[in-house]
CSV table of C-alpha atoms in Angstrom, one decimal:
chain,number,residue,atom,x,y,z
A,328,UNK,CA,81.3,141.7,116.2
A,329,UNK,CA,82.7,143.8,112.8
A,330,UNK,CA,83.9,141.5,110.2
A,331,UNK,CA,87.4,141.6,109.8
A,332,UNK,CA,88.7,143.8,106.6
A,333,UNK,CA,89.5,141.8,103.6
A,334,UNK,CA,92.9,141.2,102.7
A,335,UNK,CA,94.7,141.4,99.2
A,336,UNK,CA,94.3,137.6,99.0
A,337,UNK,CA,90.7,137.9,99.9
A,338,UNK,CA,90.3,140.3,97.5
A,339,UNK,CA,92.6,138.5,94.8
A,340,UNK,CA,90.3,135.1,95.3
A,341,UNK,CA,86.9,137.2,95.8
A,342,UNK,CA,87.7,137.9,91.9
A,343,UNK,CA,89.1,135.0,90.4
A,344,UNK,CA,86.0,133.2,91.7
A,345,UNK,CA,83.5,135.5,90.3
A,346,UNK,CA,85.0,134.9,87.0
A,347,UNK,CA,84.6,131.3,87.5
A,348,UNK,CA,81.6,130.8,88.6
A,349,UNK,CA,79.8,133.5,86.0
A,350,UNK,CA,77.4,133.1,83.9
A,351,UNK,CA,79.3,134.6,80.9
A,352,UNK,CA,82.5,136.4,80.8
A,353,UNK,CA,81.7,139.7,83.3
A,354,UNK,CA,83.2,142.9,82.8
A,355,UNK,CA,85.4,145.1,84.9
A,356,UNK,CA,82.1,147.1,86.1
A,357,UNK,CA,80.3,143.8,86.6
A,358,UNK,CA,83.0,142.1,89.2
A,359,UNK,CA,83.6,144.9,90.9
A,360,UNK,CA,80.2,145.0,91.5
A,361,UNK,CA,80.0,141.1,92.5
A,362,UNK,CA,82.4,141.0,94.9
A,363,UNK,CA,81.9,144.3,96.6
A,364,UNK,CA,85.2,146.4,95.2
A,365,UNK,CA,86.0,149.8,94.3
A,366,UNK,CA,86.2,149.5,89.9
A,367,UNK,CA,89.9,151.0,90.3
A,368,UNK,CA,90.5,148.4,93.3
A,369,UNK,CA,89.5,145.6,91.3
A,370,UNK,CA,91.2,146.8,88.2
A,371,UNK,CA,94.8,146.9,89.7
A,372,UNK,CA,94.2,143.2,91.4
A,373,UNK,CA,92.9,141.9,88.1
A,374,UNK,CA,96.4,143.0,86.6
A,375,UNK,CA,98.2,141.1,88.9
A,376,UNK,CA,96.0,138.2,88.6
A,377,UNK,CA,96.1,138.9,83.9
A,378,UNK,CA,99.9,138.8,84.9
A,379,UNK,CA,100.3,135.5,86.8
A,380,UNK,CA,97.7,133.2,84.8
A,381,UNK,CA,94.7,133.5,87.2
A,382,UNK,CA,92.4,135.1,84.7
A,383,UNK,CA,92.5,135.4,81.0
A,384,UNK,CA,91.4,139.2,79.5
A,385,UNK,CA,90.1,139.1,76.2
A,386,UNK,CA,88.9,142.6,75.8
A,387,UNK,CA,86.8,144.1,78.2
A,388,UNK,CA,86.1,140.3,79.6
A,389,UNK,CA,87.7,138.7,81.7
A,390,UNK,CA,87.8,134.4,81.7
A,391,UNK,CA,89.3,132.3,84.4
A,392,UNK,CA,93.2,131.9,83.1
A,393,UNK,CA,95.6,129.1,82.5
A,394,UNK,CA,96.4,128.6,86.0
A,395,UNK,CA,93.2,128.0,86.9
A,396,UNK,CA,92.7,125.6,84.5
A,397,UNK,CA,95.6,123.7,85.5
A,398,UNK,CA,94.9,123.2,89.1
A,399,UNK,CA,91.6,122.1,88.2
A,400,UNK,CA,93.3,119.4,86.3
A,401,UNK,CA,95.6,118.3,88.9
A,402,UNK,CA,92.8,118.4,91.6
A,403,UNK,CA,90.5,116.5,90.0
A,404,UNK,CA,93.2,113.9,90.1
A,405,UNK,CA,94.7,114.4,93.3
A,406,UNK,CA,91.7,115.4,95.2
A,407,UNK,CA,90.3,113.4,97.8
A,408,UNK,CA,87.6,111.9,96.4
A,409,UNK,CA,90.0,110.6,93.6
A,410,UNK,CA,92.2,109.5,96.0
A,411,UNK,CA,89.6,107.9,98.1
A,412,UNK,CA,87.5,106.2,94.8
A,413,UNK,CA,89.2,103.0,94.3
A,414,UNK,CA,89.1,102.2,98.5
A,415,UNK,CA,85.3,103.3,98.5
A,416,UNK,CA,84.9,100.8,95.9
A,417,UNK,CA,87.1,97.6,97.3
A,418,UNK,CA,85.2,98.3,100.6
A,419,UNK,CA,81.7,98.2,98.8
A,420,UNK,CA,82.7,94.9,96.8
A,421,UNK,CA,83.8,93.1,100.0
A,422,UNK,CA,81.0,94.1,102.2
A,423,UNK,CA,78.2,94.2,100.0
A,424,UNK,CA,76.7,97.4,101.1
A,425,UNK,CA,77.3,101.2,100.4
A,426,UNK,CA,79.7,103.4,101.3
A,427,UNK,CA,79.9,106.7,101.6
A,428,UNK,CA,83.0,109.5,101.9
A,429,UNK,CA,82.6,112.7,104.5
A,430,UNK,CA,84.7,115.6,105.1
A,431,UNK,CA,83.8,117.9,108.4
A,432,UNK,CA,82.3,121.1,107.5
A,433,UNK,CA,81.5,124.0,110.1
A,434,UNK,CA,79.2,122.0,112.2
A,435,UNK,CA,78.0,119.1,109.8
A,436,UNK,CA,79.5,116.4,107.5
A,437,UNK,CA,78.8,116.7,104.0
A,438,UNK,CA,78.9,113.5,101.6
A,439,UNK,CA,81.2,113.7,98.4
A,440,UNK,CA,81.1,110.5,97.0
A,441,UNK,CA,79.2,107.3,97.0
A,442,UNK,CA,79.6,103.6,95.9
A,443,UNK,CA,75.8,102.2,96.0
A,444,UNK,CA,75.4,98.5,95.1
A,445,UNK,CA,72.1,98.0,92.5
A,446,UNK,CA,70.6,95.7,95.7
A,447,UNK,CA,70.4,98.9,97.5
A,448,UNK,CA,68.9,101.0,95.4
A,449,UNK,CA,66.1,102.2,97.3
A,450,UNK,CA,68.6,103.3,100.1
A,451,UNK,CA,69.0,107.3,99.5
A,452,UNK,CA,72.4,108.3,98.5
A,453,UNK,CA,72.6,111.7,100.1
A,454,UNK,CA,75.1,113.0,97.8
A,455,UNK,CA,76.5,116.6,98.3
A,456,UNK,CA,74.2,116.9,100.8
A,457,UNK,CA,75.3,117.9,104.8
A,458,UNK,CA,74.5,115.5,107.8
A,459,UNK,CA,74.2,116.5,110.9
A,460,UNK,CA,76.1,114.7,114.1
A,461,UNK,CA,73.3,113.4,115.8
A,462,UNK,CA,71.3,111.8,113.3
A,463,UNK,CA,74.2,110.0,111.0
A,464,UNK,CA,77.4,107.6,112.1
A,465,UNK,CA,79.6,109.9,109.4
A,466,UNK,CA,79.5,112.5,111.2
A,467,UNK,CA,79.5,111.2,114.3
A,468,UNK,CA,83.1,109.7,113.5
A,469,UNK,CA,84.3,112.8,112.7
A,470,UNK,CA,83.6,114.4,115.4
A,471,UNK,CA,84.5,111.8,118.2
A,472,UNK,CA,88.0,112.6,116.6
A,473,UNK,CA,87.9,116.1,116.9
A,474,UNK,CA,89.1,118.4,120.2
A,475,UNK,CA,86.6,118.3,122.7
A,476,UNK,CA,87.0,122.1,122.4
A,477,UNK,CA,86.2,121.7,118.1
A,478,UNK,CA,83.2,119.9,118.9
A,479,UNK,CA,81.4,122.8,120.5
A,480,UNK,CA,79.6,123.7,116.9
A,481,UNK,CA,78.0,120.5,116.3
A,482,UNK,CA,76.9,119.6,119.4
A,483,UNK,CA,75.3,123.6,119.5
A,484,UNK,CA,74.0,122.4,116.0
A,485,UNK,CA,72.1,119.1,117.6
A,486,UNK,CA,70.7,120.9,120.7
A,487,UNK,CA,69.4,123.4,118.7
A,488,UNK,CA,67.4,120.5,116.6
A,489,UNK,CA,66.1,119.0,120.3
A,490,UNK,CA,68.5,116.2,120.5
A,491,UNK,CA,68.7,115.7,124.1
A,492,UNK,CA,73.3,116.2,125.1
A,493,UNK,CA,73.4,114.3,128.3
A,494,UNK,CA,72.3,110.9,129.6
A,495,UNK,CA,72.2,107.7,128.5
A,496,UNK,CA,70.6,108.5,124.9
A,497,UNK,CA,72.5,111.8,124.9
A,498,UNK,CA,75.1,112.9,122.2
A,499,UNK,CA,77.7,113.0,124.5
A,500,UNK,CA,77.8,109.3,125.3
A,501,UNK,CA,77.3,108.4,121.5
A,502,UNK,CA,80.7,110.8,121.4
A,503,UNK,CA,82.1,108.7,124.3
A,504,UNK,CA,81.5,105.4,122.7
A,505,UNK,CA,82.5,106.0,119.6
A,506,UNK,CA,85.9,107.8,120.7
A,507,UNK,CA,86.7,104.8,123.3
A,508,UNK,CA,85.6,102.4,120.0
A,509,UNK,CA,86.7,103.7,117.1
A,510,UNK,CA,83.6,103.2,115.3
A,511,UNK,CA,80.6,105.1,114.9
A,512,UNK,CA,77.0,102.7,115.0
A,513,UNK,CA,73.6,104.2,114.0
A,514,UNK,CA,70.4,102.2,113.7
A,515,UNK,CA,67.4,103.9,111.8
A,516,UNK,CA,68.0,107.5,113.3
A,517,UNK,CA,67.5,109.2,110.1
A,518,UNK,CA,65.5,106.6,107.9
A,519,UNK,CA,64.1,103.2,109.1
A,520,UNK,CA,65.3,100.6,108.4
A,521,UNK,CA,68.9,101.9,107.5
A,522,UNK,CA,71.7,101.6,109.7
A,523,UNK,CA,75.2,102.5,109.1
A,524,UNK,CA,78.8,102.1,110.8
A,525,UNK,CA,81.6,104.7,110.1
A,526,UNK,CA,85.3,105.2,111.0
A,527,UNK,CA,87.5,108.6,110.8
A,528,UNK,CA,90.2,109.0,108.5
A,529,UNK,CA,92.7,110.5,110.7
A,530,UNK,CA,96.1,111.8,109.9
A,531,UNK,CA,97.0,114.1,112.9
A,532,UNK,CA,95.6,113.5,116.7
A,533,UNK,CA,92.2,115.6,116.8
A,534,UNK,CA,92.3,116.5,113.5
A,535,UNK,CA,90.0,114.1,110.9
A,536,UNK,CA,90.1,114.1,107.4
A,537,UNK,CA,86.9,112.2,106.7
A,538,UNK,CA,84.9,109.6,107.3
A,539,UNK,CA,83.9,106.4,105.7
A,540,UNK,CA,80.5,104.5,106.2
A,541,UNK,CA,78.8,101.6,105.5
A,542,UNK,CA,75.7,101.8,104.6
A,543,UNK,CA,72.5,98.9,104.7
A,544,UNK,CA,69.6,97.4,106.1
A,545,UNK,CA,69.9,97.6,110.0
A,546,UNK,CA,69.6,93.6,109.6
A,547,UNK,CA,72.8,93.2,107.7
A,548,UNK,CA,74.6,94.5,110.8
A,549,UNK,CA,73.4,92.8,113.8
A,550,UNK,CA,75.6,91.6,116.8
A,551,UNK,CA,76.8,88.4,114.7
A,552,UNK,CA,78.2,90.4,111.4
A,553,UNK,CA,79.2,93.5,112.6
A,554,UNK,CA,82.8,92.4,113.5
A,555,UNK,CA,83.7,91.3,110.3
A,556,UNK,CA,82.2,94.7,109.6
A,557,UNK,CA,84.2,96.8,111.6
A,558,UNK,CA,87.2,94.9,110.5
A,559,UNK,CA,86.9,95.7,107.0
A,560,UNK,CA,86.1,99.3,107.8
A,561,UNK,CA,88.9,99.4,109.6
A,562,UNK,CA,91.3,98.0,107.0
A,563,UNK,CA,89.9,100.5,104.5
A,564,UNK,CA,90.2,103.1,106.5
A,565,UNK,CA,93.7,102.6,107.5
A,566,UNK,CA,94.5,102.5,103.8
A,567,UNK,CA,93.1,105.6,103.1
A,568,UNK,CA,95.1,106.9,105.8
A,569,UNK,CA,98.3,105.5,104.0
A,570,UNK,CA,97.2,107.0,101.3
A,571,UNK,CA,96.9,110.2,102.5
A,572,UNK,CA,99.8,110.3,104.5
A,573,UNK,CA,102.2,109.5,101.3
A,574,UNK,CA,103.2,106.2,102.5
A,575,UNK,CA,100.5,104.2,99.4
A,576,UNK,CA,102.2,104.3,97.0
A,577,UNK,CA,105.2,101.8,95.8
A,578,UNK,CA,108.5,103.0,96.4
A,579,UNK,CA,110.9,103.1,93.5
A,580,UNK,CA,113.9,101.2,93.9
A,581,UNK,CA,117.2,103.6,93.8
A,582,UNK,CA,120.0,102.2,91.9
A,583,UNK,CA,123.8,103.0,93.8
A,584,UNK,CA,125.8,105.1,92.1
A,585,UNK,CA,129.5,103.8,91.1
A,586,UNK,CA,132.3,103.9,93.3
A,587,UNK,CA,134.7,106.4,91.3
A,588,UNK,CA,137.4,104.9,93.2
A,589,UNK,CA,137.1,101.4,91.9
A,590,UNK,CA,138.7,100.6,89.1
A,591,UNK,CA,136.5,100.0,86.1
A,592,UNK,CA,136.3,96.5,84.7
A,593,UNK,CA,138.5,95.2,82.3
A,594,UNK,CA,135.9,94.3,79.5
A,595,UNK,CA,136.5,90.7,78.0
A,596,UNK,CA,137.9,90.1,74.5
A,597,UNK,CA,135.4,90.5,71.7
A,598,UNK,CA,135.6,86.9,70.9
A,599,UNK,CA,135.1,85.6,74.6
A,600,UNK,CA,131.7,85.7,75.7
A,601,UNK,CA,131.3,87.3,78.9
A,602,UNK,CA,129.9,85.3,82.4
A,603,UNK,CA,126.5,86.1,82.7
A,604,UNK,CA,125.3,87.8,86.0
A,605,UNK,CA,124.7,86.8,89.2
A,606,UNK,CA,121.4,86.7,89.7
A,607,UNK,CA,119.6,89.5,91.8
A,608,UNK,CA,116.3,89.5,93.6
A,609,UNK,CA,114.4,92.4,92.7
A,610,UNK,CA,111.2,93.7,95.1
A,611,UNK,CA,108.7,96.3,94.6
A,612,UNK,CA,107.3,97.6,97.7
A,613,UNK,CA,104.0,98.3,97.7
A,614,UNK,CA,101.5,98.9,100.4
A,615,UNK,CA,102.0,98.1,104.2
């Protein structure tokens, strides 16, 4: 199947990432090369993108611009892993294990950030690196919450790997169970004796944002604990989800506007002190 052609804003990012990600400020000759452009191509997008911040020129260099520095600033503090940290964290502290955030890629889950208590140190961290469905609760999460039609590339991605779909120990029923659930459980699939337990962070019906899991010894959640567990997981999870969804963060209070058809008060004669207020109850909302 041909690739489809490249539109101006593939060609307009195609460029301003090859300018970040380079070595050393490239040339004209040397982007066009990178990213597969004609040089006069790449010339007249690069004016545009000189012209609206994207990337600086200084000379015959080019340097990623204002703009992009910018949004790297704001991303870093509205991204989703900054946004996530502080829950990650509470739900380490309360549980005692680690706990790991995953967003969905192409047919895996790939970790982004981790809060790993000093007790489990020897417990791999898996930073950055991409899980695939049948082996890990993250993803599994993630993808009981998809479509059953999304779900085609990682279950194509575990039968390719030998993992058996059907029966009893198939994918598909993990899929089952954890959709009817809520909560992905996985005992020593990818490293005895580790378990871990993981909820989707869902915003829109078949559409998951990411995943949180727990993380521990397969001990530390047997039949009696893993309630509480789940509970926590789920209050965390359900957070994030406010979060997410704008509805986190306290509301400020809006103060009425004057009635212009009131008369104003008569103020009270300088040497008369004035009654003091009624007193009013002020609340901050803050998180459901």
């Amino acid at each position: 199947m041909p690739a489809a052609p490249r539109t101006a804003v593939d060609k307009a990012l195609d460029l301003v990432e090859a300018v970040a990600r380079a070595p050393q400020p490239p040339r004209l000759t040397d982007l066009a090369e990178e990213v597969g452009l004609h040089r006069a191509t790449a010339y007249r997008v690069l004016v545009d993108l000189v012209r609206r911040g994207w990337v600086l020129r200084a000379g015959d260099r080019y340097l990623p611009g204002t703009a992009v520095l910018q949004l790297s600033s704001s991303a870093a503090r509205n991204s989703l892993g900054a946004l996530a940290r502080p829950v990650l964290e509470a739900l380490s502290e309360r549980t005692g294990m680690m706990v790991n955030l995953q967003v969905p890629e192409v047919d895996r889950s790939r970790v982004i950030d981790v809060v790993r208590p000093d007790r489990l140190a020897m417990i791999s961290r898996l930073t950055g690196e991409a899980l695939p469905v049948h082996r890990f609760a993250g993803p599994l999460a993630l993808v009981a919450a998809l479509a059953p039609a999304d779900r085609v590339p990682y279950l194509r991605a575990a039968e390719l790997s030998g993992h058996p779909l059907t029966g009893p120990d198939g994918l598909l029923a993990d899929i089952e169970r954890t959709e009817r659930t809520g909560f992905a459980v996985e005992y020593g699939r990818n490293e005895q004796p580790v378990a871990s337990l993981a909820r989707a962070v869902v915003t829109r019906p078949g559409a998951p944002v990411c995943a949180l899991t727990l993380v521990g010894l397969g001990a530390e959640l047997d039949e009696a604990r893993l309630p509480l567990l789940q509970e926590r997981l789920r209050e965390a999870t359900d957070e994030l989800t406010r979060i997410l969804s704008g509805a986190g963060a306290p509301e400020v209070p809006q103060t009425p506007e004057p009635d212009s058809s009131q008369p104003a008060p008569t103020p009270a004669p300088a040497d008369q002190p004035t009654s003091p207020p009624a007193p009013t109850s002020t609340s901050t909302e803050g998180p459901a």
